[in-house]
Coordinates of C-alpha atoms and ligand atoms in Angstrom, one line a residue:
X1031 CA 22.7 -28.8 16.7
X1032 CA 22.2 -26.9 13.7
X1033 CA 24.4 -24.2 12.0
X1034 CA 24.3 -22.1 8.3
X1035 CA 27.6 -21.4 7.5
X1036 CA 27.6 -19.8 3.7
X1037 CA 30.7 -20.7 1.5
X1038 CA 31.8 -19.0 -1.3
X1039 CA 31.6 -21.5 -4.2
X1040 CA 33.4 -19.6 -7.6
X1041 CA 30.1 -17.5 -8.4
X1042 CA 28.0 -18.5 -6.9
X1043 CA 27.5 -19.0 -2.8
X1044 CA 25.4 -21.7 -0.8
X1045 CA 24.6 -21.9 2.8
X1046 CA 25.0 -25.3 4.6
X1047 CA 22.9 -26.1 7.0
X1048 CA 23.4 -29.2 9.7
X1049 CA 20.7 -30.6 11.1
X1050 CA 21.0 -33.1 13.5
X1051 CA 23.8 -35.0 11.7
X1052 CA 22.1 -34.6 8.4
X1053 CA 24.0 -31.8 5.9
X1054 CA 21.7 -30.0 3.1
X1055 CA 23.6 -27.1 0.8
X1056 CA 21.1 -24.9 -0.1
X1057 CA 22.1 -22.0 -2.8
X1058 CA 22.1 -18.4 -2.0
X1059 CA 20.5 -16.0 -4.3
X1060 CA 22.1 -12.6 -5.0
X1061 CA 19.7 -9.4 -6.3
X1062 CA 21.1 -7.0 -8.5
X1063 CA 21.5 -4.6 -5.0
X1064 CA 23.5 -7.5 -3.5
X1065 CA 20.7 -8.6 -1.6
X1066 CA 21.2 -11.8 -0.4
X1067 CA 18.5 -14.8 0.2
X1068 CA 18.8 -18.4 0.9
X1069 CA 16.9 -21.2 -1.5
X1070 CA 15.1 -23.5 0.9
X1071 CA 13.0 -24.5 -2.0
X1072 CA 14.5 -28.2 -1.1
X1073 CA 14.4 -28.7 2.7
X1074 CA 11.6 -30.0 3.4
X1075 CA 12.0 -32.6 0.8
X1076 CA 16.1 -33.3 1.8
X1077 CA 15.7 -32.8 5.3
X1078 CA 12.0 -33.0 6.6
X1079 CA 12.4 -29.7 8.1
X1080 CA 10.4 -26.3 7.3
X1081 CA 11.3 -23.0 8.5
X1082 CA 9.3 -20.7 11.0
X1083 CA 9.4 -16.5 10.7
X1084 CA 6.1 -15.1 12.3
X1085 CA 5.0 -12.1 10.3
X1086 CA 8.3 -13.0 8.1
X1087 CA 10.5 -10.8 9.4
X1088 CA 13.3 -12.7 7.9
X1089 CA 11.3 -14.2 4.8
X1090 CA 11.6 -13.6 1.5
X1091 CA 8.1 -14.6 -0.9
X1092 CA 9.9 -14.1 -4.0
X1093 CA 12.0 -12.4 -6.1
X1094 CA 11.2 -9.1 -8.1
X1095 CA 12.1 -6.4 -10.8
X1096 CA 9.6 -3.8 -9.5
X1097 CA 11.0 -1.8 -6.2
X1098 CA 14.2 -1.6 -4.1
X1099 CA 14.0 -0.6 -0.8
X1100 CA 17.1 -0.3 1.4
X1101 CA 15.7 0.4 4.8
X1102 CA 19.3 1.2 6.8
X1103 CA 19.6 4.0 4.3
X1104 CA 16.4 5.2 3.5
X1105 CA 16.4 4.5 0.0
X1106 CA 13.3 3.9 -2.6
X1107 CA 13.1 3.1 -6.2
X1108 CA 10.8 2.0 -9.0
X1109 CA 12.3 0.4 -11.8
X1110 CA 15.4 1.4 -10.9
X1111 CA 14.4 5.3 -10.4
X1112 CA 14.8 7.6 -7.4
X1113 CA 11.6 7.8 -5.4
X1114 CA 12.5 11.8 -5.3
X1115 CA 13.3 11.8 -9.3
X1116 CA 9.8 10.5 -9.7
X1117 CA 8.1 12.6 -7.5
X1118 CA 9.6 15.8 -8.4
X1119 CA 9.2 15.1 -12.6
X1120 CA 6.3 13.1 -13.6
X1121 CA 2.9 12.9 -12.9
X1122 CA 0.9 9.9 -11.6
X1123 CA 0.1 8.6 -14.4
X1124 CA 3.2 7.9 -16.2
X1125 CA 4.9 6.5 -13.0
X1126 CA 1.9 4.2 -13.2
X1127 CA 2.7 3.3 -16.7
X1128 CA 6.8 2.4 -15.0
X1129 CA 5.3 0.2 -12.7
X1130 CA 3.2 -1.6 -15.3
X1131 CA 5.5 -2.1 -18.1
X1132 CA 8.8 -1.1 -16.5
X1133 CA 10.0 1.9 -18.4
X1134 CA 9.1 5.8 -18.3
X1135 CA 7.1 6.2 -21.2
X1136 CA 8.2 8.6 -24.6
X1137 CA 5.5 11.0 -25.1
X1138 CA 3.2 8.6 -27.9
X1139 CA 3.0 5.9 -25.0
X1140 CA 2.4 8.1 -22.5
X1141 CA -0.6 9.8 -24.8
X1142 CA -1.8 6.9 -25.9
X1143 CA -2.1 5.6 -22.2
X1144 CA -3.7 8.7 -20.7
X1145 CA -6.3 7.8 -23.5
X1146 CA -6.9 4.2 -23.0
X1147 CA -7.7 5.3 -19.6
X1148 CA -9.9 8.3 -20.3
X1149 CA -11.8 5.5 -22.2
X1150 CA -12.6 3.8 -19.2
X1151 CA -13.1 6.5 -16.1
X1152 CA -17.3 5.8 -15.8
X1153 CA -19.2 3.2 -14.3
X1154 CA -21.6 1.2 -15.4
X1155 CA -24.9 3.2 -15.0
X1156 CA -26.1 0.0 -12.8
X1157 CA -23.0 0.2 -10.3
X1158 CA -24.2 3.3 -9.2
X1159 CA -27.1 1.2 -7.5
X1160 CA -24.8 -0.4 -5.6
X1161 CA -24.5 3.1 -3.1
X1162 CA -27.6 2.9 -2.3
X1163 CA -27.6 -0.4 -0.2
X1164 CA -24.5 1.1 1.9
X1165 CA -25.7 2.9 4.9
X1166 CA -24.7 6.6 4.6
X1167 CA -22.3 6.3 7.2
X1168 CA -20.6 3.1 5.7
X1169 CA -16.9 3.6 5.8
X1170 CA -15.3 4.7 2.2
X1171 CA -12.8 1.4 2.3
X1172 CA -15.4 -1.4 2.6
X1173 CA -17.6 0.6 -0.1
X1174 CA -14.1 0.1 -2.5
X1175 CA -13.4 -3.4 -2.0
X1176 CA -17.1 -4.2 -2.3
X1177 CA -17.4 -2.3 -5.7
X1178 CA -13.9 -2.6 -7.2
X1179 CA -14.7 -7.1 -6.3
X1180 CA -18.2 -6.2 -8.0
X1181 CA -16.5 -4.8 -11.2
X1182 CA -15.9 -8.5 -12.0
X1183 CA -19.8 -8.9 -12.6
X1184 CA -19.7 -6.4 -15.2
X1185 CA -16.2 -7.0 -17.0
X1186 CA -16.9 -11.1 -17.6
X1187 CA -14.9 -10.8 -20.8
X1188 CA -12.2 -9.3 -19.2
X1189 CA -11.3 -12.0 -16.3
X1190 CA -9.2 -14.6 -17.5
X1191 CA -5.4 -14.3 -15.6
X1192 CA -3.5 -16.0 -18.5
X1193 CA -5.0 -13.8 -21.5
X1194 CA -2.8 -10.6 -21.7
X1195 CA -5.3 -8.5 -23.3
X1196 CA -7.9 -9.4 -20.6
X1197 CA -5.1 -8.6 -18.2
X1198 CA -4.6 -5.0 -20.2
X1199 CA -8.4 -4.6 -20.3
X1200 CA -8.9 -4.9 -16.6
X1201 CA -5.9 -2.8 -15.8
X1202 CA -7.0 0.0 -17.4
X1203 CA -10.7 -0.1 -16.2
X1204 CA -9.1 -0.2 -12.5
X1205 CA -6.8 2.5 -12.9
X1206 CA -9.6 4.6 -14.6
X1207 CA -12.4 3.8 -12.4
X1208 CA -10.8 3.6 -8.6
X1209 CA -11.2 7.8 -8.7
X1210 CA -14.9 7.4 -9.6
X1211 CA -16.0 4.6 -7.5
X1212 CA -13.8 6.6 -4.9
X1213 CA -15.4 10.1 -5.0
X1214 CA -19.1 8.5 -5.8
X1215 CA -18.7 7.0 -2.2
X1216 CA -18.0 10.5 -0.7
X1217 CA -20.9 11.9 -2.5
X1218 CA -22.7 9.3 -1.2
X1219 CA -21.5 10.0 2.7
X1220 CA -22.5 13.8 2.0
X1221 CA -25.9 13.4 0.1
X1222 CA -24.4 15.2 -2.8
X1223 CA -25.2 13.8 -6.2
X1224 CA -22.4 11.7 -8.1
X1225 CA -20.5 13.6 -10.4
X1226 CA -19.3 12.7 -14.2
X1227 CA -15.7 11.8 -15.0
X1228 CA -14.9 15.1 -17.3
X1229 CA -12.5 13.2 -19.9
X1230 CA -11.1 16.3 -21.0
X1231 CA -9.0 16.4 -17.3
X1232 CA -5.8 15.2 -16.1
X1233 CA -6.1 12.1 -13.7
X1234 CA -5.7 14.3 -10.4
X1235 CA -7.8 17.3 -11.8
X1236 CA -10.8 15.1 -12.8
X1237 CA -10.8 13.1 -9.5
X1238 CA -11.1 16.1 -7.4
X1239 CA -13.5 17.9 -9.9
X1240 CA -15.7 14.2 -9.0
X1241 CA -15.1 14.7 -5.2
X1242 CA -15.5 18.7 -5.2
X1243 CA -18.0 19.9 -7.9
X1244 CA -21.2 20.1 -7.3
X1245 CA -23.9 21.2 -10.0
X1246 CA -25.2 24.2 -8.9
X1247 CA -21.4 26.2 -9.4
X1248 CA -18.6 26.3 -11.3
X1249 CA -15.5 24.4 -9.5
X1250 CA -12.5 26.0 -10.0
X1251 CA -9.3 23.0 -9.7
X1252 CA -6.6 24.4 -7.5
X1253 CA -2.9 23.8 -9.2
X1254 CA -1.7 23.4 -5.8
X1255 CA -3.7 20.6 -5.0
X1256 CA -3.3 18.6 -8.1
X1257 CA 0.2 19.1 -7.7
X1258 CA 0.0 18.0 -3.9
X1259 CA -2.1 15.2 -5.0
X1260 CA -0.1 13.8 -7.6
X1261 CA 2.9 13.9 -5.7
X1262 CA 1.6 11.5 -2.9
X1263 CA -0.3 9.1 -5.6
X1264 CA 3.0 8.5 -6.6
X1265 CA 4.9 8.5 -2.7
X1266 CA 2.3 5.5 -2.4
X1267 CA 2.5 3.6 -5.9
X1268 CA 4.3 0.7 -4.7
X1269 CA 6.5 -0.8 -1.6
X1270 CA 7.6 -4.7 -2.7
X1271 CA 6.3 -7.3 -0.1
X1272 CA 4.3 -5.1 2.0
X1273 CA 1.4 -6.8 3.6
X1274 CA -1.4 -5.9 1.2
X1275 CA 1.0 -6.3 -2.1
X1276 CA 1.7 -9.7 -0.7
X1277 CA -1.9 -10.2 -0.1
X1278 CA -2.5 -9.4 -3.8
X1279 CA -0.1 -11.5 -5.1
X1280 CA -1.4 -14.5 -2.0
X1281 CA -5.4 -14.3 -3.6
X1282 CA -3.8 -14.1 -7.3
X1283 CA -1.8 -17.2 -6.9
X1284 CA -4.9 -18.9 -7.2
X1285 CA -5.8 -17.6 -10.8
X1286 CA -8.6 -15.6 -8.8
X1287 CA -9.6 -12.7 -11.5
X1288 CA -7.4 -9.3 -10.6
X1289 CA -10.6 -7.3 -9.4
X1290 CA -10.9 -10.4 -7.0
X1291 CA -7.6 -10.0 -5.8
X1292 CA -7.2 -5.9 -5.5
X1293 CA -10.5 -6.2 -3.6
X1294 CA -8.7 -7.9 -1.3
X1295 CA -5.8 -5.7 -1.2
X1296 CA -8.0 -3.0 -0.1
X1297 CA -8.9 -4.9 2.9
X1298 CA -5.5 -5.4 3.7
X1299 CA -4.3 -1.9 3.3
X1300 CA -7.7 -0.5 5.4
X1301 CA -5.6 -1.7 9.0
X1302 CA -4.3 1.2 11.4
X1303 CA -1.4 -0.5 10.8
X1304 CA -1.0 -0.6 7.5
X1305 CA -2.4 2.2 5.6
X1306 CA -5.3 2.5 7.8
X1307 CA -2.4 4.5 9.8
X1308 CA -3.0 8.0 7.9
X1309 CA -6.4 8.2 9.5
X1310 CA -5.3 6.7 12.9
X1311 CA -2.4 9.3 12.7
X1312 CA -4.6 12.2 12.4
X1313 CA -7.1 10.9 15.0
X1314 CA -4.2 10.7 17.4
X1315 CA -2.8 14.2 16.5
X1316 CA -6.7 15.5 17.0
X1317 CA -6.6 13.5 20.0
X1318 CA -3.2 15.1 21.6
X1319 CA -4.5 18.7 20.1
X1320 CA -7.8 18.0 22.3
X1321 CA -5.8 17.1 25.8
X1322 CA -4.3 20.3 25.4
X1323 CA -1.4 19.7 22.5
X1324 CA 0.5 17.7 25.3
X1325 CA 3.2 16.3 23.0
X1326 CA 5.4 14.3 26.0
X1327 CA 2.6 12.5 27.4
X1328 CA 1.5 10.7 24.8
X1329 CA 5.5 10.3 23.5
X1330 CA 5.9 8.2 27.1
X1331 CA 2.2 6.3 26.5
X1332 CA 3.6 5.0 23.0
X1333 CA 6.8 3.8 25.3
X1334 CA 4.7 1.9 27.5
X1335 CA 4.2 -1.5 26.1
X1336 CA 1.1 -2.1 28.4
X1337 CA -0.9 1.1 27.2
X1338 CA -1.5 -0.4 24.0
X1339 CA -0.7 3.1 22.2
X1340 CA 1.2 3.6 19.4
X1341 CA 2.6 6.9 17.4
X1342 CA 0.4 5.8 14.8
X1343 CA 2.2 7.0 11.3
X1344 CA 5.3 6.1 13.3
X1345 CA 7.7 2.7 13.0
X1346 CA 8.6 0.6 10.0
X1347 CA 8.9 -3.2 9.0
X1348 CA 11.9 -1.9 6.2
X1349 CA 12.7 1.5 7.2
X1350 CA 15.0 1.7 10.6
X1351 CA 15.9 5.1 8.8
X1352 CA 13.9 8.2 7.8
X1353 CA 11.2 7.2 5.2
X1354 CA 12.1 8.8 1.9
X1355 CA 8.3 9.2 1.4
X1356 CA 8.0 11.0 4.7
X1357 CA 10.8 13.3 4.1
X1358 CA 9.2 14.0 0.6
X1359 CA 5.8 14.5 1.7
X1360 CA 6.9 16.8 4.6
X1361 CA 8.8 19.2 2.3
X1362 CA 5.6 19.7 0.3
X1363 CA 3.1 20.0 3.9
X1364 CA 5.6 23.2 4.6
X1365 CA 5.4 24.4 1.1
X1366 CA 1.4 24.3 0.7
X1367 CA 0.4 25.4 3.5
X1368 CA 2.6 28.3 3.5
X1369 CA 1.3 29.0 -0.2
X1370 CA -2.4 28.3 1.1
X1371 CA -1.3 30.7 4.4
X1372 CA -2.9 28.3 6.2
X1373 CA -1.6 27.0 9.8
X1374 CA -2.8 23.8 10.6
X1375 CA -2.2 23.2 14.5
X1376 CA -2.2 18.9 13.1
X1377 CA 1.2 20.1 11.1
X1378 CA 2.6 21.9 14.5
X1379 CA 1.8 18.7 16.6
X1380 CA 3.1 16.2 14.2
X1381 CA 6.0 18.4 13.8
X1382 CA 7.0 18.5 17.7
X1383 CA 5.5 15.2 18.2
X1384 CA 8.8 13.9 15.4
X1385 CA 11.0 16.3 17.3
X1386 CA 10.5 15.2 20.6
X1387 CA 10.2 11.3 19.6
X1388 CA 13.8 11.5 17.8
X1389 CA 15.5 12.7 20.7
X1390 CA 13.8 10.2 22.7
X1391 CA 16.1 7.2 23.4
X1392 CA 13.1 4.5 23.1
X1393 CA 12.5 5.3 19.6
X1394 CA 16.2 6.1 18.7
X1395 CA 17.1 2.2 20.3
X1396 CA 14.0 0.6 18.1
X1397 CA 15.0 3.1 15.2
X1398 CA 11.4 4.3 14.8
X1399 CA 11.2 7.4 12.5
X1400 CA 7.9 9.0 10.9
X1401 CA 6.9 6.3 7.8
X1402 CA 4.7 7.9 4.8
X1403 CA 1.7 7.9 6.7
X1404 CA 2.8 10.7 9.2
X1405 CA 2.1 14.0 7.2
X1406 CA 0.2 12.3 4.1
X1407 CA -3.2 13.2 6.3
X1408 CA -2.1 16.8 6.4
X1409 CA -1.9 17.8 3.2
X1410 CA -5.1 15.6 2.5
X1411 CA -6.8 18.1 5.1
X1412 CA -5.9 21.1 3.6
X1413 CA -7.4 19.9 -0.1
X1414 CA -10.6 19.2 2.0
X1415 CA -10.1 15.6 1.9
X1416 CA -12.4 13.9 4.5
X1417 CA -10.2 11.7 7.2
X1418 CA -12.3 8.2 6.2
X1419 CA -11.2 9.0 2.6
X1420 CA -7.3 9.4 3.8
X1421 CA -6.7 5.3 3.1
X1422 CA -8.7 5.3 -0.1
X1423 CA -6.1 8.0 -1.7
X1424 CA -3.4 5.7 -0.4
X1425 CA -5.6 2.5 -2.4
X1426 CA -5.8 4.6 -5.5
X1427 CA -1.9 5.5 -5.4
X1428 CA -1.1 2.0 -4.4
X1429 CA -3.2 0.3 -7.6
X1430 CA -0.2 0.3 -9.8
X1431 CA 1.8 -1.3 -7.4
X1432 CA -0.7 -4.2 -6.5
X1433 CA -1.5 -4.7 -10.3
X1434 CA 1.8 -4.7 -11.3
X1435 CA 3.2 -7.6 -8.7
X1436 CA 0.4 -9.7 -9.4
X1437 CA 1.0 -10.0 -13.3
X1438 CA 5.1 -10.3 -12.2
X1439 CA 3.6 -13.3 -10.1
X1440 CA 1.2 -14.5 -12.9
X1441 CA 4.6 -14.4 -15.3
X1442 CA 7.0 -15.9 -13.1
X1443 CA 8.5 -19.3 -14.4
X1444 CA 8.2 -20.7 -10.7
X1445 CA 4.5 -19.6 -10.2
X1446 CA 2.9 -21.6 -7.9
X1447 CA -0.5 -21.1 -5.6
X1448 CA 0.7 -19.7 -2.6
X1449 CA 0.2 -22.3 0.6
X1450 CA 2.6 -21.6 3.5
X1451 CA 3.6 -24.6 6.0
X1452 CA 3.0 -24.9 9.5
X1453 CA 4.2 -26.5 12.8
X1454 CA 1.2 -27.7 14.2
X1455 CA 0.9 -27.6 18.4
X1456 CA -2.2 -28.6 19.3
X1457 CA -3.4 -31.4 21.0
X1458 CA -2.3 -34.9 20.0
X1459 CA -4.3 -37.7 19.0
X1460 CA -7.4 -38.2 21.3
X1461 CA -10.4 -41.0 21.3
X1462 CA -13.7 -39.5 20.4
X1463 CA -16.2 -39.1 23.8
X1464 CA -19.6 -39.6 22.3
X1465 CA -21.7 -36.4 23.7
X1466 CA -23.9 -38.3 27.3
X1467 CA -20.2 -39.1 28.2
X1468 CA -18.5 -35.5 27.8
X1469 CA -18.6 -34.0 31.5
Ligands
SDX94 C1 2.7 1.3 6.0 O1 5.3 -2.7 4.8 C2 5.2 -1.6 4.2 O2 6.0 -1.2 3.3 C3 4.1 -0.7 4.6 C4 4.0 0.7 4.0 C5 3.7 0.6 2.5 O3 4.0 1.5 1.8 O4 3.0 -0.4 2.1 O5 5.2 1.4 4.2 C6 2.8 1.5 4.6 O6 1.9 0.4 6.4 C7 3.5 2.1 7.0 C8 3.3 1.7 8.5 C9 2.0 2.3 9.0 N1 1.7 1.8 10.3 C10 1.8 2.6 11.4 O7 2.3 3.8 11.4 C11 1.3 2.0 12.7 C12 2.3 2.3 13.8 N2 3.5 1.5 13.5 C13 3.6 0.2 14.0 O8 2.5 -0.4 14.6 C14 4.8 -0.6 13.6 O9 5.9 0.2 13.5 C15 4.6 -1.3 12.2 C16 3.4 -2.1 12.1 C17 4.7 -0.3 11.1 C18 5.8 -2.2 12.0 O10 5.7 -3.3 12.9 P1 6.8 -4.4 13.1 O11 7.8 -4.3 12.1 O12 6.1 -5.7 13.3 O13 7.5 -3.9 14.4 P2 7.0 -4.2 15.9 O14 5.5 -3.9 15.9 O15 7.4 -5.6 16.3 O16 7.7 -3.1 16.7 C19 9.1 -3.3 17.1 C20 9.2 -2.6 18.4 C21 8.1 -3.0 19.4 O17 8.6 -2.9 20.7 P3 9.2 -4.2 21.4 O18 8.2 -5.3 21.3 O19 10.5 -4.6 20.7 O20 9.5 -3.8 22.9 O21 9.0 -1.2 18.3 C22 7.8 -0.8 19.0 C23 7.0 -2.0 19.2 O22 6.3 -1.9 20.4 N3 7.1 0.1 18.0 C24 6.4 1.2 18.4 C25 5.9 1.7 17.2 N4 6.2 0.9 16.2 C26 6.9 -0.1 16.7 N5 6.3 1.8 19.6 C27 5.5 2.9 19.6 N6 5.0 3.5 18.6 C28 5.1 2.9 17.3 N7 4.6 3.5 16.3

């Protein structure tokens, strides 16, 4: 019989735990939101016993000093700031710098960061080799992870997890050089040639002036769209312990080098049901546009468990309340396309396709709203974005995040190589049959 009754202790708390007879007090950690976690760092050792949380619903990796998310109210913060401050008054960039060194910069650090960056925004002229073995219909995610792990070829000097200046070094060359390595594998899809970096451009203008220019005509950058574009760089700089931060901070407990683990990252974010979900969700809105924009039908197919469907862009680990980044990035899908005049039918869908779902008891029970990915992929569409690309902006946007929980990992006084337990249930011991006598 076991039971965890918590006791308040002065201060501090602790949780007892009985198991079997035996008694451990384990103590109880409180965040600066009141969050509150249990210690088990000592029950294996006191009691034999581990814990078990597929998917870890219920489990906590660490603690942190980057984001807060409260899920039953819908709130987001970096630092300590307002998801909607953020997005509304800075660009990318200086939320980047935030999540890197953990305040908004004054305007010297914020000029002298936009520099260091500019510094560092081209590849090395042999990287661009590495296109041509893809095949020109290689998808845009396994061309980053395969490039941004192959940076660590050409930055040797810059590799070492316990040097801060290495650190710094490879930071900025990954902040600076996921745009290019990004639009280079777009040229690359269309048979366009790869374009420049153009220093003299803001972080948003010069990426799309890489994805959009072409040398035979001026490329005028639409205001609009850097705008747009900032705004959801920053809607998807960082979410705590989601599965590809955790992944980052997982491959960078074992001192592997920080393009090694971002590389890996990127694989992690590039599942539908991660941040592969932007693309899926605009597949499926193309998909319900196609069967003739019929919005219930496919509402009831995501309620049957057996028809393996899913309102992709839909549902949340954290969020069992609207997603602030969804409400944000909404708000600017009405405002730029009604600037653009343009009316996407994808916008109408996704917009009836929330209606209907919210007033559907299934996903009001399982408290499944819209999550970022829902209307990121329209407002990618109308800057000409190509579908594949969708998960790469989210990578680029999410690079801060990753890089900045891997060196709050590498800094932690309790860092360890990450190495979860396991109750093993397969077969029990068994004497060997030599092969003539296996049946
Ligand atoms: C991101 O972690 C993060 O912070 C991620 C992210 C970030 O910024 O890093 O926010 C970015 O990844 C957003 C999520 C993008 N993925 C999708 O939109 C894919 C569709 N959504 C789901 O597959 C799902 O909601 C997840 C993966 C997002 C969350 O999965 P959970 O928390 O493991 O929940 P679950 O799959 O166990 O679902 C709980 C119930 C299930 O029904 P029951 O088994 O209880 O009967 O809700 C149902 C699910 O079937 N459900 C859905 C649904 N999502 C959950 N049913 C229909 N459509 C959906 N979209």
């Amino acid at each position: 019989m076991s039971s965890v009754t918590e006791r308040e202790t002065g201060m501090d708390q602790t949780a007892k735990l009985e198991l079997g007879g035996k008694e451990i007090t384990c103590p109880v950690i409180t965040g600066s939101e009141e969050e509150k976690g249990i210690d088990i760092s000592r029950l294996r050792a006191e009691t034999g016993y581990i814990t078990v949380d597929e998917g870890y619903v219920n489990t906590g990796s660490t603690t942190s000093d980057i984001t807060f998310l409260n899920g039953e109210k819908g709130i987001l913060r970096y630092r300590g700031y307002r998801i909607e401050d953020l997005a509304a008054h800075c660009d990318f960039v200086e939320v980047s710098y935030l999540l890197l060194y953990g305040k908004l910069p004054n305007d010297q650090e914020l000029h002298e960061f936009r520099m260091s960056l500019r510094r560092h925004t081209m590849l090395h002229e042999d990287m661009r080799s590495f296109y041509n073995g893809f095949p020109r219909d290689a998808h845009p995610m396994a061309i980053l992870s395969s490039v941004v792990s192959g940076l660590s070829t050409f930055y040797q000097d810059s590799l070492n997890p316990s040097d801060p200046e290495q650190v710094r070094q490879s930071e900025l060359r990954l902040i600076a050089k996921l745009p290019t390595i990004a639009s280079y594998s777009y040229k690359k899809s269309i048979g366009q040639p790869f374009v420049y970096p153009q220093n003299k451009l803001s972080y948003c203008e010069n990426f799309l002036n890489m994805m959009f220019s072409v040398p035979g005509e001026e490329y005028e950058i639409d205001a609009d769209f850097v705008s747009a574009l900032n705004m959801l760089l920053i809607v998807h700089a960082d979410h705590e312990q989601n599965c590809s931060t955790s992944t980052v901070r997982m491959v960078g407990s074992s001192n592997a080098n920080l393009f090694a683990s971002i590389s890996a990252g990127i694989s992690a974010l590039w599942g539908p049901l991660h941040g592969g979900a932007n693309e899926a969700c605009v597949n499926m809105l193309e998909r319900i546009i196609a069967d003739g924009g019929n919005v219930k039908k496919y509402v009831e197919l995501a309620k049957d468990r057996d028809s393996g469907f899913r309102l992709m862009g839909f549902g949340h680990r954290v969020y069992k309340n609207h997603d602030p980044r969804a409400t944000i990035i909404k708000a600017a899908c009405d405002k730029l396309l009604a600037k653009l005049e343009i009316k996407d039918p994808l916008f109408e869908v996704a917009q009836e396709l929330e209606d209907v779902a919210l007033n559907d008891s299934y996903f009001i029970e399982k408290k499944l709203y819209p999550n970022v990915d829902f209307y990121s992929g329209v407002i990618y569409r109308a800057i000409g974005i190509p579908v594949q690309m969708f998960t790469v902006l989210f990578a680029m946007g999410r690079l801060p995040g990753w890089i900045a929980h891997w060196k709050e990992m590498h800094a932690s006084a309790g860092k360890r190589i990450c190495r979860p337990r396991q109750v093993y249930t397969g077969p029990t011991c068994r004497e060997f049959v030599p092969r003539e006598n296996r049946s």
